[in-house]
mmCIF file of C-alpha atoms in Angstrom:
data_model
loop_
_atom_site.group_PDB
_atom_site.id
_atom_site.type_symbol
_atom_site.label_atom_id
_atom_site.label_comp_id
_atom_site.label_asym_id
_atom_site.label_seq_id
_atom_site.Cartn_x
_atom_site.Cartn_y
_atom_site.Cartn_z
ATOM 1 C CA MET A 1 0.283 0.353 0.152
ATOM 2 C CA VAL A 2 2.621 2.196 0.903
ATOM 3 C CA ILE A 3 4.666 1.650 -2.311
ATOM 4 C CA GLN A 4 1.550 2.676 -4.401
ATOM 5 C CA LEU A 5 1.330 5.413 -2.545
ATOM 6 C CA ASP A 6 4.418 6.589 -3.415
ATOM 7 C CA ILE A 7 4.009 5.418 -7.149
ATOM 8 C CA ILE A 8 1.124 7.736 -7.429
ATOM 9 C CA SER A 9 3.217 10.670 -5.471
ATOM 10 C CA ILE A 10 6.201 9.697 -8.141
ATOM 11 C CA LEU A 11 3.163 10.230 -11.200
ATOM 12 C CA LEU A 12 1.541 13.360 -10.147
ATOM 13 C CA ALA A 13 5.111 15.226 -9.266
ATOM 14 C CA LEU A 14 6.161 14.378 -12.839
ATOM 15 C CA GLU A 15 2.776 15.705 -14.192
ATOM 16 C CA LEU A 16 3.391 18.737 -12.452
ATOM 17 C CA LEU A 17 7.332 18.954 -13.961
ATOM 18 C CA VAL A 18 5.941 18.232 -17.495
ATOM 19 C CA VAL A 19 3.240 20.842 -16.279
ATOM 20 C CA LEU A 20 5.576 23.331 -15.366
ATOM 21 C CA PHE A 21 8.050 22.546 -18.299
ATOM 22 C CA ALA A 22 5.238 23.152 -20.718
ATOM 23 C CA GLY A 23 4.153 26.715 -18.995
ATOM 24 C CA CYS A 24 7.996 27.784 -19.176
ATOM 25 C CA ILE A 25 8.292 26.960 -22.888
ATOM 26 C CA ILE A 26 5.197 28.777 -23.724
ATOM 27 C CA LEU A 27 6.434 31.868 -21.504
ATOM 28 C CA TRP A 28 9.645 31.923 -23.009
ATOM 29 C CA PHE A 29 8.257 31.904 -26.877
ATOM 30 C CA LYS A 30 5.842 34.179 -25.881
ATOM 31 C CA PHE A 31 8.654 36.657 -23.913
ATOM 32 C CA LYS A 32 10.762 36.375 -26.909
ATOM 33 C CA LYS A 33 8.070 37.002 -29.686
ATOM 34 C CA GLU A 34 7.441 40.438 -27.404
ATOM 35 C CA LYS A 35 10.996 41.415 -27.228
ATOM 36 C CA ASN A 36 11.871 40.745 -31.146
ATOM 37 C CA LYS A 37 8.764 42.601 -31.604
ATOM 38 C CA LYS A 38 9.297 45.755 -29.040
ATOM 39 C CA PRO A 39 12.018 47.151 -31.109
ATOM 40 C CA GLN A 40 10.463 46.991 -34.294
ATOM 41 C CA VAL A 41 7.644 48.873 -33.084
ATOM 42 C CA ILE A 42 9.777 51.457 -31.328
ATOM 43 C CA ILE A 43 11.408 51.933 -34.557
ATOM 44 C CA GLU A 44 8.220 52.485 -36.683
ATOM 45 C CA LYS A 45 7.263 54.916 -34.158
ATOM 46 C CA GLN A 46 10.590 56.946 -34.362
ATOM 47 C CA LYS A 47 10.282 56.690 -38.348
ATOM 48 C CA ALA A 48 7.059 57.787 -38.171
ATOM 49 C CA SER A 49 7.425 60.723 -35.566
ATOM 50 C CA LEU A 50 10.725 61.645 -38.114
ATOM 51 C CA SER A 51 9.482 61.127 -41.288
ATOM 52 C CA THR A 52 8.561 64.892 -42.608
ATOM 53 C CA PRO A 53 6.572 64.650 -46.338
ATOM 54 C CA LYS A 54 8.620 65.898 -48.776
ATOM 55 C CA ASP A 55 6.994 68.841 -49.956
ATOM 56 C CA SER A 56 7.071 69.992 -46.226
ATOM 57 C CA LEU A 57 11.046 69.206 -46.437
ATOM 58 C CA ASP A 58 11.301 71.161 -49.266
ATOM 59 C CA SER A 59 9.249 74.060 -47.932
ATOM 60 C CA SER A 60 11.456 74.051 -44.379
ATOM 61 C CA TYR A 61 13.848 76.916 -45.432
ATOM 62 C CA GLU A 62 10.547 79.057 -47.072
ATOM 63 C CA ASP A 63 8.961 78.307 -43.962
ATOM 64 C CA CYS A 64 11.704 79.833 -41.495
ATOM 65 C CA LEU A 65 12.082 82.760 -43.552
ATOM 66 C CA ARG A 66 8.195 83.067 -43.255
ATOM 67 C CA SER A 67 8.416 82.903 -39.358
ATOM 68 C CA GLU A 68 11.263 85.384 -39.360
ATOM 69 C CA LEU A 69 9.555 87.913 -41.579
ATOM 70 C CA LYS A 70 6.390 87.468 -39.365
ATOM 71 C CA GLN A 71 8.295 87.906 -35.964
ATOM 72 C CA LEU A 72 9.836 91.456 -38.039
ATOM 73 C CA GLN A 73 6.500 92.302 -38.635
ATOM 74 C CA ASP A 74 5.490 91.545 -35.029
ATOM 75 C CA THR A 75 8.422 93.352 -33.820
ATOM 76 C CA MET A 76 7.835 96.403 -36.431
ATOM 77 C CA THR A 77 4.380 96.560 -34.777
ATOM 78 C CA GLY A 78 5.388 98.113 -31.370
ATOM 79 C CA LEU A 79 7.669 100.754 -32.733
ATOM 80 C CA PRO A 80 6.917 104.115 -33.819
ATOM 81 C CA GLU A 81 6.287 105.283 -37.533
ATOM 82 C CA SER A 82 9.663 106.399 -38.810
ATOM 83 C CA GLN A 83 10.473 110.165 -39.341
ATOM 84 C CA VAL A 84 10.767 110.933 -42.992
ATOM 85 C CA GLY A 85 13.902 111.333 -43.842
ATOM 86 C CA ASP A 86 15.674 109.333 -41.030
ATOM 87 C CA VAL A 87 16.764 106.726 -42.587
ATOM 88 C CA MET A 88 18.747 105.414 -39.944
ATOM 89 C CA ASP A 89 16.577 104.733 -37.354
ATOM 90 C CA SER A 90 15.279 101.094 -35.862
ATOM 91 C CA ARG A 91 11.861 101.139 -37.875
ATOM 92 C CA ALA A 92 13.546 102.117 -41.029
ATOM 93 C CA LEU A 93 16.244 99.492 -40.909
ATOM 94 C CA LEU A 94 13.666 96.941 -40.113
ATOM 95 C CA GLU A 95 11.633 97.643 -43.037
ATOM 96 C CA VAL A 96 14.672 97.389 -45.466
ATOM 97 C CA ARG A 97 15.152 94.526 -43.586
ATOM 98 C CA GLN A 98 11.775 93.195 -44.250
ATOM 99 C CA GLU A 99 12.485 94.054 -48.205
ATOM 100 C CA PHE A 100 15.008 91.849 -47.976
ATOM 101 C CA ILE A 101 13.892 88.742 -46.638
ATOM 102 C CA LYS A 102 10.955 89.167 -49.198
ATOM 103 C CA LEU A 103 13.331 89.060 -51.730
ATOM 104 C CA GLU A 104 14.939 86.053 -50.395
ATOM 105 C CA LEU A 105 11.702 84.434 -50.712
ATOM 106 C CA SER A 106 11.080 85.223 -53.719
ATOM 107 C CA ALA A 107 14.380 84.004 -55.256
ATOM 108 C CA GLN A 108 13.408 80.770 -53.848
ATOM 109 C CA ASP A 109 11.516 79.996 -57.352
ATOM 110 C CA TRP A 110 14.744 80.788 -59.413
ATOM 111 C CA LEU A 111 16.770 77.497 -57.399
ATOM 112 C CA SER A 112 16.687 76.058 -60.726
ATOM 113 C CA ASP A 113 18.523 78.777 -62.530
ATOM 114 C CA SER A 114 21.483 79.785 -60.586
ATOM 115 C CA ASP A 115 22.522 82.455 -63.555
ATOM 116 C CA THR A 116 18.812 84.180 -63.155
ATOM 117 C CA HIS A 117 18.819 83.596 -59.413
ATOM 118 C CA HIS A 118 22.484 85.645 -59.178
ATOM 119 C CA GLU A 119 20.964 88.092 -61.510
ATOM 120 C CA LYS A 120 17.440 88.365 -59.469
ATOM 121 C CA LEU A 121 19.095 89.020 -56.311
ATOM 122 C CA MET A 122 21.622 91.853 -57.685
ATOM 123 C CA GLU A 123 18.525 93.155 -59.030
ATOM 124 C CA GLY A 124 16.769 93.456 -55.741
ATOM 125 C CA ILE A 125 19.464 94.440 -53.967
ATOM 126 C CA ARG A 126 20.129 97.459 -56.000
ATOM 127 C CA LEU A 127 16.819 98.364 -55.951
ATOM 128 C CA LEU A 128 16.777 98.643 -52.057
ATOM 129 C CA LEU A 129 19.825 100.371 -52.324
ATOM 130 C CA THR A 130 18.035 102.991 -54.632
ATOM 131 C CA HIS A 131 15.088 103.056 -52.399
ATOM 132 C CA PHE A 132 17.564 103.931 -49.237
ATOM 133 C CA ASN A 133 19.313 106.697 -50.876
ATOM 134 C CA LYS A 134 16.129 108.237 -52.665
ATOM 135 C CA LEU A 135 15.035 108.287 -48.537
ATOM 136 C CA SER A 136 18.488 109.494 -47.438
ATOM 137 C CA ASP A 137 18.098 112.738 -49.890
ATOM 138 C CA ILE A 138 14.360 113.954 -48.165
ATOM 139 C CA GLY A 139 14.770 115.967 -45.546
ATOM 140 C CA PRO A 140 12.943 116.090 -42.358
ATOM 141 C CA ASP A 141 10.744 118.981 -44.264
ATOM 142 C CA ASN A 142 9.850 116.758 -46.849
ATOM 143 C CA THR A 143 12.298 118.791 -49.210
ATOM 144 C CA VAL A 144 15.088 117.216 -51.156
ATOM 145 C CA VAL A 145 18.209 118.535 -49.349
ATOM 146 C CA LYS A 146 20.293 120.485 -51.544
ATOM 147 C CA ASP A 147 24.055 120.416 -52.567
ATOM 148 C CA ASP A 148 26.795 121.610 -50.293
ATOM 149 C CA GLU A 149 24.344 122.740 -47.862
ATOM 150 C CA GLU A 150 21.972 120.001 -46.292
ATOM 151 C CA LYS A 151 23.094 116.978 -49.000
ATOM 152 C CA VAL A 152 24.493 113.775 -46.616
ATOM 153 C CA ASP A 153 27.926 112.142 -48.042
ATOM 154 C CA GLY A 154 27.218 109.640 -50.205
ATOM 155 C CA SER A 155 29.792 107.459 -49.637
ATOM 156 C CA GLU A 156 28.566 107.607 -45.897
ATOM 157 C CA ASN A 157 25.679 106.428 -46.567
ATOM 158 C CA TYR A 158 26.904 103.600 -48.765
ATOM 159 C CA GLU A 159 28.909 102.435 -45.927
ATOM 160 C CA ASP A 160 25.718 102.354 -43.929
ATOM 161 C CA GLN A 161 23.641 100.450 -46.063
ATOM 162 C CA LEU A 162 26.577 97.974 -46.806
ATOM 163 C CA GLU A 163 27.503 97.439 -43.170
ATOM 164 C CA TYR A 164 23.236 96.817 -42.584
ATOM 165 C CA PHE A 165 23.118 94.442 -45.859
ATOM 166 C CA LYS A 166 26.158 92.090 -44.356
ATOM 167 C CA SER A 167 24.768 91.736 -41.119
ATOM 168 C CA VAL A 168 21.461 90.436 -42.775
ATOM 169 C CA ILE A 169 23.447 88.151 -44.898
ATOM 170 C CA ASP A 170 24.878 86.976 -41.922
ATOM 171 C CA ASN A 171 21.714 86.710 -40.279
ATOM 172 C CA GLN A 172 20.399 84.571 -42.951
ATOM 173 C CA LEU A 173 23.687 82.426 -43.063
ATOM 174 C CA ASN A 174 22.794 81.752 -39.113
ATOM 175 C CA VAL A 175 19.275 80.640 -39.769
ATOM 176 C CA MET A 176 20.138 78.368 -42.415
ATOM 177 C CA ARG A 177 23.334 76.954 -40.103
ATOM 178 C CA ALA A 178 20.683 76.912 -37.173
ATOM 179 C CA LEU A 179 18.046 74.963 -39.856
ATOM 180 C CA ARG A 180 20.802 72.687 -40.836
ATOM 181 C CA GLU A 181 21.507 71.514 -37.056
ATOM 182 C CA LYS A 182 17.983 70.650 -36.533
ATOM 183 C CA LEU A 183 17.923 68.257 -39.603
ATOM 184 C CA ALA A 184 21.106 66.663 -38.338
ATOM 185 C CA VAL A 185 19.756 66.286 -34.530
ATOM 186 C CA ALA A 186 16.344 64.838 -36.008
ATOM 187 C CA ALA A 187 18.733 62.200 -38.562
ATOM 188 C CA GLY A 188 21.045 61.315 -35.733
ATOM 189 C CA SER A 189 18.725 58.174 -34.257
ATOM 190 C CA GLU A 190 18.783 57.081 -37.861
ATOM 191 C CA ASP A 191 21.155 54.889 -39.398
ATOM 192 C CA GLY A 192 21.681 57.330 -42.125
ATOM 193 C CA LEU A 193 20.082 60.614 -43.612
ATOM 194 C CA SER A 194 16.754 60.043 -45.692
ATOM 195 C CA ASP A 195 16.415 60.915 -49.496
ATOM 196 C CA GLU A 196 14.510 63.636 -48.474
ATOM 197 C CA MET A 197 16.453 64.728 -45.864
ATOM 198 C CA LYS A 198 19.638 64.650 -47.969
ATOM 199 C CA GLU A 199 17.452 66.475 -50.726
ATOM 200 C CA LEU A 200 16.723 69.271 -48.279
ATOM 201 C CA MET A 201 20.113 69.517 -47.289
ATOM 202 C CA GLY A 202 21.437 69.791 -50.465
ATOM 203 C CA HIS A 203 18.900 72.721 -51.180
ATOM 204 C CA LEU A 204 20.085 74.597 -48.049
ATOM 205 C CA GLU A 205 23.927 73.641 -49.123
ATOM 206 C CA GLN A 206 23.224 75.919 -52.703
ATOM 207 C CA ALA A 207 21.261 78.348 -50.506
ATOM 208 C CA GLU A 208 24.479 78.886 -47.924
ATOM 209 C CA LYS A 209 26.694 79.270 -50.981
ATOM 210 C CA GLN A 210 24.158 81.693 -52.550
ATOM 211 C CA ALA A 211 24.383 83.893 -49.442
ATOM 212 C CA ILE A 212 27.897 83.741 -49.460
ATOM 213 C CA GLU A 213 28.258 84.856 -53.141
ATOM 214 C CA LEU A 214 25.915 87.782 -52.067
ATOM 215 C CA GLY A 215 28.133 88.767 -49.516
ATOM 216 C CA ARG A 216 30.721 88.789 -52.211
ATOM 217 C CA CYS A 217 28.854 91.207 -53.875
ATOM 218 C CA VAL A 218 28.271 93.378 -51.076
ATOM 219 C CA GLU A 219 32.028 93.257 -50.487
ATOM 220 C CA VAL A 220 32.366 94.376 -53.860
ATOM 221 C CA LEU A 221 29.931 97.398 -53.399
ATOM 222 C CA GLU A 222 32.088 98.266 -50.499
ATOM 223 C CA GLU A 223 35.340 98.297 -52.427
ATOM 224 C CA GLU A 224 33.178 100.541 -54.980
ATOM 225 C CA ASN A 225 31.915 103.186 -52.605
ATOM 226 C CA GLU A 226 35.869 103.276 -50.977
ATOM 227 C CA ARG A 227 37.052 103.778 -54.628
ATOM 228 C CA LEU A 228 34.208 106.450 -55.398
ATOM 229 C CA ARG A 229 35.410 108.177 -52.200
ATOM 230 C CA GLN A 230 38.748 108.480 -52.747
ATOM 231 C CA ASP A 231 37.788 110.061 -56.371
ATOM 232 C CA THR A 232 35.621 112.401 -54.762
ATOM 233 C CA GLY A 233 38.154 113.559 -52.150
ATOM 234 C CA SER A 234 40.953 113.671 -55.040
ATOM 235 C CA GLN A 235 38.079 115.576 -57.165
ATOM 236 C CA GLN A 236 37.908 118.373 -54.525
ATOM 237 C CA ASP A 237 40.753 120.521 -55.469
ATOM 238 C CA VAL A 238 39.440 120.552 -59.418
ATOM 239 C CA ALA A 239 36.810 123.507 -59.731
ATOM 240 C CA VAL A 240 35.205 121.719 -62.718
ATOM 241 C CA ALA A 241 35.169 118.428 -62.067
ATOM 242 C CA GLY A 242 33.758 118.371 -58.508
ATOM 243 C CA GLU A 243 30.947 116.261 -58.188
ATOM 244 C CA VAL A 244 30.237 113.087 -56.764
ATOM 245 C CA LYS A 245 29.127 110.176 -58.907
ATOM 246 C CA SER A 246 25.172 109.501 -58.951
ATOM 247 C CA ASN A 247 24.301 105.773 -57.496
ATOM 248 C CA ASP A 248 23.302 104.946 -61.619
ATOM 249 C CA GLU A 249 26.632 105.434 -62.089
ATOM 250 C CA VAL A 250 27.585 103.206 -59.433
ATOM 251 C CA MET A 251 25.590 100.828 -60.740
ATOM 252 C CA GLU A 252 27.089 100.901 -64.068
ATOM 253 C CA ASP A 253 30.528 100.802 -62.815
ATOM 254 C CA ILE A 254 29.592 97.727 -61.120
ATOM 255 C CA GLY A 255 27.683 96.279 -63.958
ATOM 256 C CA GLY A 256 31.186 97.053 -65.957
ATOM 257 C CA MET A 257 32.809 95.320 -63.597
ATOM 258 C CA GLU A 258 30.214 92.056 -63.687
ATOM 259 C CA SER A 259 30.694 92.004 -67.898
ATOM 260 C CA MET A 260 34.641 92.081 -67.106
ATOM 261 C CA VAL A 261 34.356 89.023 -64.406
ATOM 262 C CA SER A 262 31.942 87.381 -67.384
ATOM 263 C CA ASN A 263 34.752 87.901 -69.772
ATOM 264 C CA GLN A 264 37.526 86.475 -67.366
ATOM 265 C CA GLN A 265 35.258 83.650 -66.726
ATOM 266 C CA GLU A 266 34.838 82.851 -70.019
ATOM 267 C CA THR A 267 38.544 83.153 -71.107
ATOM 268 C CA ILE A 268 39.301 80.571 -68.270
ATOM 269 C CA SER A 269 36.777 78.159 -69.409
ATOM 270 C CA LYS A 270 38.434 78.532 -73.064
ATOM 271 C CA LEU A 271 42.375 77.828 -71.289
ATOM 272 C CA LYS A 272 40.676 74.955 -69.464
ATOM 273 C CA GLY A 273 39.162 73.706 -73.104
ATOM 274 C CA LEU A 274 43.250 74.309 -74.320
ATOM 275 C CA LEU A 275 44.724 72.211 -70.999
ATOM 276 C CA ASP A 276 42.216 69.394 -71.502
ATOM 277 C CA ASP A 277 43.071 69.324 -75.071
ATOM 278 C CA LEU A 278 46.737 69.062 -74.355
ATOM 279 C CA ALA A 279 46.444 66.616 -71.594
ATOM 280 C CA LEU A 280 44.223 64.137 -74.250
ATOM 281 C CA GLU A 281 47.493 64.612 -76.580
ATOM 282 C CA ALA A 282 49.595 64.143 -73.829
ATOM 283 C CA SER A 283 47.581 60.670 -73.082
ATOM 284 C CA LYS A 284 47.676 59.454 -76.546
ATOM 285 C CA ALA A 285 51.336 60.253 -77.271
ATOM 286 C CA GLU A 286 52.118 56.639 -76.084
ATOM 287 C CA GLU A 287 49.573 55.267 -78.492
ATOM 288 C CA LEU A 288 50.852 56.993 -81.469
ATOM 289 C CA GLU A 289 54.391 56.535 -80.404
ATOM 290 C CA ASP A 290 53.464 52.907 -80.133
ATOM 291 C CA LEU A 291 51.531 53.018 -83.955
ATOM 292 C CA ILE A 292 54.618 54.471 -85.513
ATOM 293 C CA GLY A 293 56.876 51.540 -84.219
ATOM 294 C CA HIS A 294 54.425 49.451 -86.016
ATOM 295 C CA ILE A 295 54.137 50.995 -88.901
ATOM 296 C CA GLN A 296 58.615 51.160 -89.262
ATOM 297 C CA ARG A 297 58.634 47.406 -88.299
ATOM 298 C CA ALA A 298 55.668 46.068 -90.919
ATOM 299 C CA ASN A 299 57.334 48.342 -93.424
ATOM 300 C CA LYS A 300 60.967 46.625 -92.822
ATOM 301 C CA GLU A 301 59.086 43.382 -93.147
ATOM 302 C CA LEU A 302 57.232 44.202 -96.341
ATOM 303 C CA SER A 303 60.348 46.007 -97.892
ATOM 304 C CA GLY A 304 62.410 42.627 -97.261
ATOM 305 C CA CYS A 305 59.326 40.533 -98.680
ATOM 306 C CA ILE A 306 59.437 42.484 -101.739
ATOM 307 C CA MET A 307 63.121 41.948 -102.141
ATOM 308 C CA VAL A 308 63.423 38.588 -101.558
ATOM 309 C CA LEU A 309 60.918 37.775 -104.164
ATOM 310 C CA GLU A 310 62.524 40.441 -106.461
ATOM 311 C CA ASP A 311 65.604 38.300 -106.191
ATOM 312 C CA GLU A 312 63.892 35.081 -106.843
ATOM 313 C CA ASN A 313 62.333 36.403 -110.223
ATOM 314 C CA THR A 314 65.401 37.357 -111.447
ATOM 315 C CA MET A 315 66.839 33.855 -110.752
ATOM 316 C CA LEU A 316 63.341 32.154 -112.223
ATOM 317 C CA ARG A 317 64.182 34.546 -115.460
ATOM 318 C CA SER A 318 67.501 33.447 -115.325
ATOM 319 C CA GLU A 319 66.455 29.552 -115.265
ATOM 320 C CA MET A 320 63.478 30.216 -117.955
ATOM 321 C CA GLU A 321 66.004 31.832 -119.812
ATOM 322 C CA ARG A 322 68.702 29.168 -119.580
ATOM 323 C CA LEU A 323 65.957 26.519 -120.297
ATOM 324 C CA ARG A 324 65.002 28.302 -123.278
ATOM 325 C CA ASN A 325 68.278 28.114 -125.018
ATOM 326 C CA ASN A 326 68.338 24.637 -123.925
ATOM 327 C CA LEU A 327 65.071 23.694 -126.056
ATOM 328 C CA SER A 328 66.641 26.115 -128.776
ATOM 329 C CA ALA A 329 69.601 23.593 -128.988
ATOM 330 C CA ILE A 330 67.280 20.754 -128.765
ATOM 331 C CA LEU A 331 64.992 21.536 -131.456
ATOM 332 C CA LEU A 332 67.963 22.414 -133.568
ATOM 333 C CA ALA A 333 69.252 19.019 -132.897
ATOM 334 C CA ASN A 334 66.144 17.274 -133.467
ATOM 335 C CA ASN A 335 66.163 18.887 -136.860
ATOM 336 C CA GLU A 336 69.407 17.578 -138.089
ATOM 337 C CA ALA A 337 68.897 14.221 -136.294
ATOM 338 C CA GLY A 338 65.510 13.591 -137.445
ATOM 339 C CA ASP A 339 62.534 12.219 -135.574
ATOM 340 C CA ASP A 340 64.242 11.255 -131.853
ATOM 341 C CA SER A 341 61.564 10.331 -129.610
ATOM 342 C CA GLU A 342 64.103 11.227 -126.611
ATOM 343 C CA LEU A 343 64.897 14.554 -127.906
ATOM 344 C CA GLN A 344 60.812 14.993 -127.996
ATOM 345 C CA TYR A 345 60.360 14.012 -124.671
ATOM 346 C CA LYS A 346 63.208 16.567 -123.724
ATOM 347 C CA ASN A 347 61.725 19.165 -125.441
ATOM 348 C CA GLU A 348 57.885 18.463 -123.866
ATOM 349 C CA SER A 349 59.722 18.113 -120.794
ATOM 350 C CA LEU A 350 61.281 21.323 -120.898
ATOM 351 C CA SER A 351 58.243 23.388 -122.322
ATOM 352 C CA LYS A 352 56.514 22.447 -119.176
ATOM 353 C CA LYS A 353 58.775 23.387 -116.913
ATOM 354 C CA MET A 354 59.155 26.729 -118.783
ATOM 355 C CA GLU A 355 55.488 27.154 -118.493
ATOM 356 C CA SER A 356 55.835 26.294 -114.365
ATOM 357 C CA LEU A 357 58.412 28.785 -114.443
ATOM 358 C CA LYS A 358 56.438 31.257 -115.646
ATOM 359 C CA SER A 359 53.083 31.076 -113.674
ATOM 360 C CA MET A 360 55.171 31.047 -110.643
ATOM 361 C CA ILE A 361 56.817 34.338 -111.889
ATOM 362 C CA ASP A 362 53.293 35.315 -112.636
ATOM 363 C CA ILE A 363 52.103 34.546 -109.303
ATOM 364 C CA LYS A 364 55.110 36.411 -107.375
ATOM 365 C CA ASP A 365 54.790 39.316 -109.574
ATOM 366 C CA THR A 366 51.374 39.618 -108.528
ATOM 367 C CA THR A 367 52.680 39.353 -104.678
ATOM 368 C CA ILE A 368 55.049 41.908 -105.177
ATOM 369 C CA GLY A 369 52.189 43.955 -106.395
ATOM 370 C CA GLU A 370 49.970 43.490 -103.524
ATOM 371 C CA LEU A 371 53.080 43.944 -100.948
ATOM 372 C CA GLN A 372 53.807 47.388 -102.662
ATOM 373 C CA GLN A 373 50.290 48.443 -102.246
ATOM 374 C CA LYS A 374 50.223 47.770 -98.506
ATOM 375 C CA VAL A 375 53.579 49.471 -98.062
ATOM 376 C CA GLU A 376 52.039 52.671 -99.696
ATOM 377 C CA ALA A 377 49.302 52.375 -97.404
ATOM 378 C CA LEU A 378 51.958 52.140 -94.446
ATOM 379 C CA LYS A 379 53.736 55.175 -95.576
ATOM 380 C CA SER A 380 50.363 57.256 -96.078
ATOM 381 C CA GLU A 381 49.238 56.168 -92.299
ATOM 382 C CA TYR A 382 52.665 56.943 -91.042
ATOM 383 C CA MET A 383 52.468 60.254 -92.696
ATOM 384 C CA THR A 384 48.792 61.014 -90.963
ATOM 385 C CA ALA A 385 50.639 60.264 -87.675
ATOM 386 C CA THR A 386 53.949 62.159 -88.105
ATOM 387 C CA GLY A 387 53.615 64.624 -90.529
ATOM 388 C CA LYS A 388 56.423 63.352 -92.871
ATOM 389 C CA MET A 389 57.263 60.784 -94.881
ATOM 390 C CA PRO A 390 59.502 57.486 -94.146
ATOM 391 C CA ASP A 391 62.797 56.897 -94.663
ATOM 392 C CA ILE A 392 62.421 53.488 -94.659
ATOM 393 C CA GLY A 393 61.849 50.892 -97.412
ATOM 394 C CA GLU A 394 63.427 51.406 -100.988
ATOM 395 C CA ASP A 395 66.518 52.299 -99.599
ATOM 396 C CA GLU A 396 67.222 49.645 -97.257
#
């Protein structure tokens, strides 16, 4: 009875162990499945939070400019109206900056054509400068400032304007760099940048290059302003030519300078083309040298073959002449001796041999003609490659 109870206890324990083991296996598979599923869900959530529509990425820079424009307008709302002729107060400067941001927004439509983009920006900056200068010519009483009495020095106005535009361009560069940093942070949790982000980064790089180019244009204007100021200082001692150049004349000078730069760029492009051609010719020099060597070797070999064939033909003609003389002697002896079968046999044998030699001579003459044609073709090819006739062939 005790043994039977022990067996039942053992069986119950085994069943319990089997159930526990099966439960552990089920829990292990479930845990593994959840463990594999959880990172995928996290990745999908991160991608969903980081993914941005292509249109939104393309317009991020424009949105940044619009946001800057809105902040600028909000700032201007609390400022008093600028006094007429007071071009250096805060509101007047902010209005100029507002126009510049609008110009930058409209310039986004020309990104596909870099030349048009550059021309439109330069034209917009010139209009802003012209408008700014017109404001500086108006006094507080809405009258135009007269010469030598109330007129402000044009070079000083230009310096202030150029310094302001340099600060505006620097600000735009800072905005674009900040946007680039935000994109880099957003893409930092992924293995790499998506195609949309790469495209947007490319747009930002292009915009940064254009802003840097604008900075260079402002530097050119600054140099022109310095030159005009020096010219004005030197002209003050001259009674007749004492006037400062107008804005239109300054712009004409800048346009002429841009034309000179364009002509220099065209000249540089032509020089680069010539250098590329020279590099190409240099790369072909070794190939041309090999070709000339091949032509020279082939010409020597063909010339040697022709000389050998001509020597063989000379020997064959001599042999043929000897056989002809023998045949004549046999015919003469045949006529003197009467009908002789042996002499007739020799006569026929010599005739066949002469025909064979004649055929060989004709074949060799044909071969010589073909080889001479090949030699002439090689000479023409050599002359095309070197520009001169080869000094090999006949005299070797």
